[in-house]
GROMACS .gro file of C-alpha atoms in nm:
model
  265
    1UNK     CA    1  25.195  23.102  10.154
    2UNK     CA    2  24.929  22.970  10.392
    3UNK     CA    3  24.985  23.069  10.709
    4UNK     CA    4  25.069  22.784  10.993
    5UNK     CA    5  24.866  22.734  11.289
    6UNK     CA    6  24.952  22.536  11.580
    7UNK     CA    7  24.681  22.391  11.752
    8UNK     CA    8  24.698  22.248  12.097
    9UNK     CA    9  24.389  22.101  12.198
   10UNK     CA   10  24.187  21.742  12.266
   11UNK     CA   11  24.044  21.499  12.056
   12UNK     CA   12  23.662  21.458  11.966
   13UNK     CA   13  23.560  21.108  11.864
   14UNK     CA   14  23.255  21.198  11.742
   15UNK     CA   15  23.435  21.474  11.493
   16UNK     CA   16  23.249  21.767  11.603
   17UNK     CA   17  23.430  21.966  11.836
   18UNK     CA   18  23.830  21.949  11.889
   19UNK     CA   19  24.109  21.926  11.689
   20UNK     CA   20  23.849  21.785  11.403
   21UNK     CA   21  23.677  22.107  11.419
   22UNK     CA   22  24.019  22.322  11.483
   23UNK     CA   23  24.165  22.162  11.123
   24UNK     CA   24  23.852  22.220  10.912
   25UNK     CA   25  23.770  22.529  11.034
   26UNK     CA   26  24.183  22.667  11.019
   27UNK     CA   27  24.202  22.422  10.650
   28UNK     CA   28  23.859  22.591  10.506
   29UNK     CA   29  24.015  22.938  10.551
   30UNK     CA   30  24.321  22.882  10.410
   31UNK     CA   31  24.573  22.806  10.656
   32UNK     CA   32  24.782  22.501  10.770
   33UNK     CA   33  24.666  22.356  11.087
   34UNK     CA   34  24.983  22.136  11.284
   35UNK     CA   35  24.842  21.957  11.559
   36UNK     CA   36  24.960  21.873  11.943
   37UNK     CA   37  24.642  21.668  12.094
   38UNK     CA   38  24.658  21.741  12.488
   39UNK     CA   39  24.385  21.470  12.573
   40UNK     CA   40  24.180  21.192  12.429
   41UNK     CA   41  23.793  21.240  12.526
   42UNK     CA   42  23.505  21.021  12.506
   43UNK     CA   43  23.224  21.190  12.399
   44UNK     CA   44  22.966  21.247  12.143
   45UNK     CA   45  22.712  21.477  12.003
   46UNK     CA   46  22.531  21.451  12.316
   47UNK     CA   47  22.807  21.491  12.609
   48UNK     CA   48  23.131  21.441  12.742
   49UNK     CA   49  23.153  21.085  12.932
   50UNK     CA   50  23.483  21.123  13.027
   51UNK     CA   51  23.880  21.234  12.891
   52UNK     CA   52  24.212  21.106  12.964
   53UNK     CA   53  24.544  21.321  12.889
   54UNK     CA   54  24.842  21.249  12.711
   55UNK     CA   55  25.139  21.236  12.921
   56UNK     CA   56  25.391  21.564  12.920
   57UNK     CA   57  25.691  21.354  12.811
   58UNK     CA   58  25.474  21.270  12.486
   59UNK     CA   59  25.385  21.644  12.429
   60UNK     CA   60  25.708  21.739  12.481
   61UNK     CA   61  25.883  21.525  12.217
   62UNK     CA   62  25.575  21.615  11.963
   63UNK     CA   63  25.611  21.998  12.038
   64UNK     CA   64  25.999  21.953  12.022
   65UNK     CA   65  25.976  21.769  11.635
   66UNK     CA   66  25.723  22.009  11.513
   67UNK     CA   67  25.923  22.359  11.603
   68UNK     CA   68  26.266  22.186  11.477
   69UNK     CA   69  26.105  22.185  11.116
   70UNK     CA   70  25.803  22.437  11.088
   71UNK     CA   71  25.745  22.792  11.157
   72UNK     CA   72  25.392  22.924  11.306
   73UNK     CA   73  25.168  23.243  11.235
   74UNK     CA   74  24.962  23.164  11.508
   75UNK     CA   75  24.888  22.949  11.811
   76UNK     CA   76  24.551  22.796  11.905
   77UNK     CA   77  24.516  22.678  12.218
   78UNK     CA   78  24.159  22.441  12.328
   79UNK     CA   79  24.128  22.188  12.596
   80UNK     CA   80  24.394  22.175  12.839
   81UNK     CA   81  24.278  21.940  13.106
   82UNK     CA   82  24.526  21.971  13.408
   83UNK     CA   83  24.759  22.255  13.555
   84UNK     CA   84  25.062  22.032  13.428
   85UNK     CA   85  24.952  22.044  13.054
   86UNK     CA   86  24.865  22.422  13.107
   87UNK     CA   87  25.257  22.466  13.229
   88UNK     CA   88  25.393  22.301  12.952
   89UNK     CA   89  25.182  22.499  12.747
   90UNK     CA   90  25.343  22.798  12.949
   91UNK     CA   91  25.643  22.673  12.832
   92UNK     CA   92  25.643  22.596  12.464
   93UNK     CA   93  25.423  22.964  12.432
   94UNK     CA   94  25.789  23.128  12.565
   95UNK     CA   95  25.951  22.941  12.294
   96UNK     CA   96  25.750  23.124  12.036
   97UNK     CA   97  25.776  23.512  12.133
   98UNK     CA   98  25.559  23.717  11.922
   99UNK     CA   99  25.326  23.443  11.756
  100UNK     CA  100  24.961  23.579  11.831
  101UNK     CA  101  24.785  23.299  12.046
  102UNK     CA  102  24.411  23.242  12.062
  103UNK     CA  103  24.295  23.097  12.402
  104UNK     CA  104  23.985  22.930  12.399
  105UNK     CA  105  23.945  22.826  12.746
  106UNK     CA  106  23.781  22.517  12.740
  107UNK     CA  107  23.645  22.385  13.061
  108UNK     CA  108  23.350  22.206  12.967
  109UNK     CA  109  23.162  22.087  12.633
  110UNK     CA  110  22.860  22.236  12.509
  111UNK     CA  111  22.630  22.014  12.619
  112UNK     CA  112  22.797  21.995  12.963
  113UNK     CA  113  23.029  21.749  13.023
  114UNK     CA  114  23.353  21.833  13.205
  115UNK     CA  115  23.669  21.856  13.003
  116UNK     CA  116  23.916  22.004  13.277
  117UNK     CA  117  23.980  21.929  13.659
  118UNK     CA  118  23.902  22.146  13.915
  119UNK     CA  119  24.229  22.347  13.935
  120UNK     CA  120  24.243  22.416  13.609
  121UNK     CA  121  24.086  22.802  13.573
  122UNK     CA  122  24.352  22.900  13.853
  123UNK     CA  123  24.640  22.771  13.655
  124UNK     CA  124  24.464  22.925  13.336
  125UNK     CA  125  24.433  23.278  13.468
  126UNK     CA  126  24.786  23.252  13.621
  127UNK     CA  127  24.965  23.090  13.342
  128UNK     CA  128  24.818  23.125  12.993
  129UNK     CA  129  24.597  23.436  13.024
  130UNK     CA  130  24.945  23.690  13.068
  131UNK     CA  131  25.078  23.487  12.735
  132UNK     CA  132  24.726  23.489  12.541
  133UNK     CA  133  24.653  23.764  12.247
  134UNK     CA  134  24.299  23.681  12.254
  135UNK     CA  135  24.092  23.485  12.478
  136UNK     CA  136  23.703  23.382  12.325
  137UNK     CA  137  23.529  23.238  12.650
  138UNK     CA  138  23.166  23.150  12.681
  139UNK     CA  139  23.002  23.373  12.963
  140UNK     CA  140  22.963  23.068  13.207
  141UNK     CA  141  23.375  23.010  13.127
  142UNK     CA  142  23.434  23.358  13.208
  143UNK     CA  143  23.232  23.389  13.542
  144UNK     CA  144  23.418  23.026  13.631
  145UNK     CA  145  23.794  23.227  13.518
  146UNK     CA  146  23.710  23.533  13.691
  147UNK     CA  147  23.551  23.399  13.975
  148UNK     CA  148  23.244  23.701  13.935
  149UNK     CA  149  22.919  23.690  13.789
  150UNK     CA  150  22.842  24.014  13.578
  151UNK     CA  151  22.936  24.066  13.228
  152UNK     CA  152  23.148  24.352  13.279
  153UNK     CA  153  23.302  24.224  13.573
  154UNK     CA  154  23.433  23.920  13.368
  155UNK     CA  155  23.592  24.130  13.114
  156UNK     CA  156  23.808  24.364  13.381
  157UNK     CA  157  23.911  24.097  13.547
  158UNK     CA  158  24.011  23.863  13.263
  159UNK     CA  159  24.207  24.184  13.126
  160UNK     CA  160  24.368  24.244  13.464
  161UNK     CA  161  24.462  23.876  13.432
  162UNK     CA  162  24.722  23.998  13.135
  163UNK     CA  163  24.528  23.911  12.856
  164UNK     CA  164  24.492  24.220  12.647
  165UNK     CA  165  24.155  24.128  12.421
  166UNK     CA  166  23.893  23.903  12.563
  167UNK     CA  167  23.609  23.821  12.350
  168UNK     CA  168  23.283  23.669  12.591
  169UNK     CA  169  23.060  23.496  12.342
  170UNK     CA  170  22.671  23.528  12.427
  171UNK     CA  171  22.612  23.128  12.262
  172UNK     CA  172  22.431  23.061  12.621
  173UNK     CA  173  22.205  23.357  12.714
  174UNK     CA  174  21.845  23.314  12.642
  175UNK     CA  175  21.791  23.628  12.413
  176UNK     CA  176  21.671  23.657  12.056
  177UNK     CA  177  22.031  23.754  11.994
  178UNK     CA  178  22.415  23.617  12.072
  179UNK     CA  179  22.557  23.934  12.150
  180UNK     CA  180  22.927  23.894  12.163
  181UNK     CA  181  23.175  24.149  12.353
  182UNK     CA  182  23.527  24.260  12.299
  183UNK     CA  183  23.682  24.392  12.620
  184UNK     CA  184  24.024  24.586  12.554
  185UNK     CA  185  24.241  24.901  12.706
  186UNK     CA  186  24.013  25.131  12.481
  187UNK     CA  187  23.667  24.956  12.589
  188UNK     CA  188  23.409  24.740  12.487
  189UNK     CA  189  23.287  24.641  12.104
  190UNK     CA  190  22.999  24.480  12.080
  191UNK     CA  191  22.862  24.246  11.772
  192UNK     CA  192  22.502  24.118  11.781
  193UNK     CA  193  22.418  23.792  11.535
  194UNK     CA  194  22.028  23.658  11.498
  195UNK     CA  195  22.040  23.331  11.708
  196UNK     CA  196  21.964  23.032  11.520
  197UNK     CA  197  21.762  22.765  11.638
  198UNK     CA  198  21.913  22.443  11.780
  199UNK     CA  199  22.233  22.399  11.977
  200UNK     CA  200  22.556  22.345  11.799
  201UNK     CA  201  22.888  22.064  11.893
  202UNK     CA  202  23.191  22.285  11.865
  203UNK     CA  203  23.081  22.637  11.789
  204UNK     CA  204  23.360  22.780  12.064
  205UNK     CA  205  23.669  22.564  11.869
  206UNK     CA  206  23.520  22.720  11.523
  207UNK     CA  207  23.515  23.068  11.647
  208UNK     CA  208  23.900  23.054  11.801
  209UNK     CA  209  24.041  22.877  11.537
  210UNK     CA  210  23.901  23.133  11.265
  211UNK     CA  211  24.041  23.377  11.489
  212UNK     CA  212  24.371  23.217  11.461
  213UNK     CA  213  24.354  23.186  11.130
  214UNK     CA  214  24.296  23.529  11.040
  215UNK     CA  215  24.538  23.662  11.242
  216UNK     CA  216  24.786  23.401  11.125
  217UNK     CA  217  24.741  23.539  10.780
  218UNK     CA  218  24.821  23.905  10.905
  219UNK     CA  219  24.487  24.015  10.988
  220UNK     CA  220  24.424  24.307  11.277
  221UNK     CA  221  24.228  24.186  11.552
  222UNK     CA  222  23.975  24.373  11.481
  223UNK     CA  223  23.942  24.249  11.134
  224UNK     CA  224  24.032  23.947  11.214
  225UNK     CA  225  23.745  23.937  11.517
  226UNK     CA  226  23.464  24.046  11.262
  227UNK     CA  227  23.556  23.791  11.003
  228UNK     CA  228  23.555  23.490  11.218
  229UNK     CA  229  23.215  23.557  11.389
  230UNK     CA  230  23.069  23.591  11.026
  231UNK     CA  231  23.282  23.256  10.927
  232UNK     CA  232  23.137  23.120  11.222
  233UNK     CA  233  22.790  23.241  11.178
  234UNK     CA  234  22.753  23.115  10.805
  235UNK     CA  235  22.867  22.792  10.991
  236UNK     CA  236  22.621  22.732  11.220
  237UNK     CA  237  22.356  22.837  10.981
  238UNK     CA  238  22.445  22.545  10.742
  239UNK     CA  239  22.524  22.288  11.093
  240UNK     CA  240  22.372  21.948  11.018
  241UNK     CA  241  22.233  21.661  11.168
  242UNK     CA  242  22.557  21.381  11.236
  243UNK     CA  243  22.385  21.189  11.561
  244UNK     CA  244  22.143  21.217  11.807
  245UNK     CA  245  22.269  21.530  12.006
  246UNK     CA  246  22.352  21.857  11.896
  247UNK     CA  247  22.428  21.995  11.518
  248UNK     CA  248  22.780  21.979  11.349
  249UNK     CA  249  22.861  22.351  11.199
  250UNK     CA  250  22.931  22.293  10.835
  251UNK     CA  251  23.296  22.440  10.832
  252UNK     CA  252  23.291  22.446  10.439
  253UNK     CA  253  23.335  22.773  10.322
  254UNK     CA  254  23.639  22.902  10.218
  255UNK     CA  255  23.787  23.257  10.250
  256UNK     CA  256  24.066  23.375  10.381
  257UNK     CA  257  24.110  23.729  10.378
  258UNK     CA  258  24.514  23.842  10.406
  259UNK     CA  259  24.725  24.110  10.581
  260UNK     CA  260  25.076  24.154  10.632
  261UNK     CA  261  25.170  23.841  10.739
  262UNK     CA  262  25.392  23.812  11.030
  263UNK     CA  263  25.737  23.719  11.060
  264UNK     CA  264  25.738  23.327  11.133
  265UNK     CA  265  25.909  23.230  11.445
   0.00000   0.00000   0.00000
């Protein structure tokens, strides 16, 4: 069976980053990706111009239809936009007890442009972080949840949050490497990939959603964690050129390694 993967996240016009990249990326390993889309952006390869979110009555009726006829193996959560949507997401995660859930805690795009208001880490740290398996920020998305500038720092304090694995991705330092680092109750884990050249629309939304697929599929984290960064890796390497701005990943490949699955809620 292919494992099902809710993902809860915002729209990309330009089909980089999003939901677009959330189905091909969940699709090209193997899973089933069932969508609720929180907020309709403008934006393309080069920035974010502006978003507007879909109203809770709307998500609730779509979240309502979807769990009255399908069953999910994981959770993928993206671009919130507002402490409201974050609450309802609150809500329809304690409808779905012991589903893993991937938080990737989208607060701006990679080129820049804002895709959340200004309350929005507080509500995420309060409300999503306690009910998260696995959160994947960027650094500058951890310093802005944690509210503290050093690496280590971030990871404590995201953990003290409730969220028991937090993955900070090194995509923005300015090293020959993207060092990435898993922060749990037993320590860190560090990965180290060559950094490619260019910048990339939708790398973060790639990496969570591979996450989510693997551990949809019954994956350990820690599996699950290595085989996404490589998906994600081999990704990038192959990105292309679709507009002026930064490169699409090519989310082609297909491999989806499988565990025990778990027990669809």
């Amino acid at each position: 069976m292919k494992p099902n993967i809710l993902v809860i996240a915002g729209h990309d016009p330009s089909g980089g980053a999003g939901i677009h990249a959330d189905i091909e990326a969940i699709h090209s390993l193997g899973g089933f990706a069932a969508t609720l889309i929180t907020g309709l952006t403008v934006q393309n390869s080069q920035n974010v111009l502006g978003f507007e979110l879909v109203s809770i009555d709307l998500l609730q009726r779509q979240a309502d239809a979807l769990l009255a006829d399908m069953r999910f193996d994981a959770i993928k959560i993206g671009m919130t936009g507002s402490p409201d949507v974050i609450a309802f997401i609150a809500r329809l995660l304690d409808r779905l007890p012991g589903v893993p859930v991937v938080l990737d805690p989208v607060l701006a795009a990679e080129a820049g442009g804002s895709l959340s208001g200004e309350t929005v880490p507080t509500a995420m740290l309060r409300e999503l972080m306690p009910r998260a398996t696995l959160t994947t920020p960027n650094l500058p998305e951890a310093q802005k949840l944690a509210g503290t500038d050093t690496l280590d720092d971030c990871g404590a304090r995201l953990l003290e949050a409730g969220c028991p694995a937090v993955l900070i991705t090194g995509t923005h330092d300015d090293t020959p490497e993207v060092r990435n680092h898993l922060y749990t109750a037993d320590g860190v884990q560090h990965w180290a990939w060559p950094r490619l050249p260019g910048t990339y629309h939708g790398s973060g939304c790639t990496l969570a959603s591979a996450c989510a697929a693997h551990l949809g599929a019954g994956l350990p984290l820690p599996t699950a964690l290595a085989q996404a960064q490589d998906y994600v890796h081999g990704a990038l390497r192959h990105a292309w050129q679709a507009g002026q701005g930064q490169l699409i990943p090519d989310r082609r490949t297909t491999r989806l390694t499988t565990g025990q699955p778990h027990e669809r809620r």
